[in-house]
Short mmCIF file of C-alpha atoms in Angstrom, two decimals:
data_model
loop_
_atom_site.label_atom_id
_atom_site.label_comp_id
_atom_site.label_asym_id
_atom_site.label_seq_id
_atom_site.Cartn_x
_atom_site.Cartn_y
_atom_site.Cartn_z
CA MET A 263 -3.78 2.67 10.90
CA LYS A 264 -3.25 -0.26 13.25
CA ASP A 265 -4.45 -2.66 10.54
CA TYR A 266 -1.76 -1.47 8.14
CA TYR A 267 2.01 -1.79 7.99
CA LYS A 268 3.68 1.53 7.17
CA CYS A 269 6.53 0.97 4.75
CA GLU A 270 9.03 3.75 4.09
CA SER A 271 11.97 1.76 2.71
CA VAL A 272 11.85 1.76 -1.09
CA ARG A 273 13.52 -1.65 -1.27
CA MET A 274 11.07 -3.24 1.16
CA CYS A 275 8.07 -1.56 -0.44
CA ARG A 276 9.03 -2.89 -3.86
CA TYR A 277 9.63 -6.35 -2.40
CA LEU A 278 6.18 -6.48 -0.79
CA TYR A 279 4.48 -5.06 -3.86
CA ALA A 280 6.27 -7.59 -6.09
CA LEU A 281 4.93 -10.39 -3.90
CA GLY A 282 1.42 -9.20 -4.76
CA PHE A 283 0.41 -7.31 -1.63
CA ASP A 284 -1.95 -4.40 -2.28
CA LYS A 285 -0.67 -0.97 -1.30
CA LYS A 286 -2.07 2.42 -0.48
CA SER A 287 0.09 5.45 -1.15
CA GLN A 288 0.16 8.17 1.50
CA PHE A 289 2.21 11.30 2.01
CA ASP A 290 3.53 12.69 5.28
CA GLU A 291 3.51 16.37 6.26
CA ASN A 292 6.81 16.89 4.43
CA GLY A 293 5.45 15.49 1.18
CA LYS A 294 7.44 12.24 1.41
CA GLU A 295 5.58 9.21 0.08
CA TYR A 296 5.15 5.99 2.02
CA TRP A 297 3.09 2.90 1.35
CA LEU A 298 0.60 1.12 3.58
CA PHE A 299 0.10 -2.64 3.36
CA LYS A 300 -2.82 -4.42 5.04
CA ARG A 301 -1.54 -6.59 7.88
CA SER A 302 -1.95 -10.36 7.52
CA GLN A 303 -0.11 -13.54 8.42
CA ASP A 304 1.33 -13.71 4.90
CA LEU A 305 2.59 -10.13 5.16
CA GLN A 306 4.22 -10.92 8.51
CA LYS A 307 5.90 -14.03 7.07
CA SER A 308 7.22 -11.95 4.17
CA LEU A 309 8.56 -9.29 6.54
CA ASP A 310 10.21 -11.94 8.73
CA PHE A 311 11.88 -13.43 5.66
CA PHE A 312 13.03 -10.01 4.43
CA PHE A 313 14.59 -9.09 7.77
CA SER A 314 16.17 -12.52 8.30
CA MET A 315 17.85 -12.34 4.87
CA ARG A 316 19.09 -8.80 5.54
CA LYS A 317 20.53 -9.91 8.87
CA LYS A 318 22.15 -12.95 7.27
CA ASP A 319 23.63 -10.76 4.52
CA LYS A 320 25.01 -8.25 7.05
CA ASP A 321 26.49 -11.06 9.18
CA ASN A 322 28.43 -12.33 6.16
CA TRP A 323 30.22 -9.01 5.60
#
């Protein structure tokens, strides 16, 4: 599990999937779906960009 990034946010999951990252669907004990993405430098750069844009957007409100 350490080699994978657990994504529960629908918006972020769709963003990563749209960038071409492969996903694995999993379900927790409550039946809620989440996606796992294999960790890599490109994934980390994409996450950094996602969070920096969210922060920038929130700062502008």
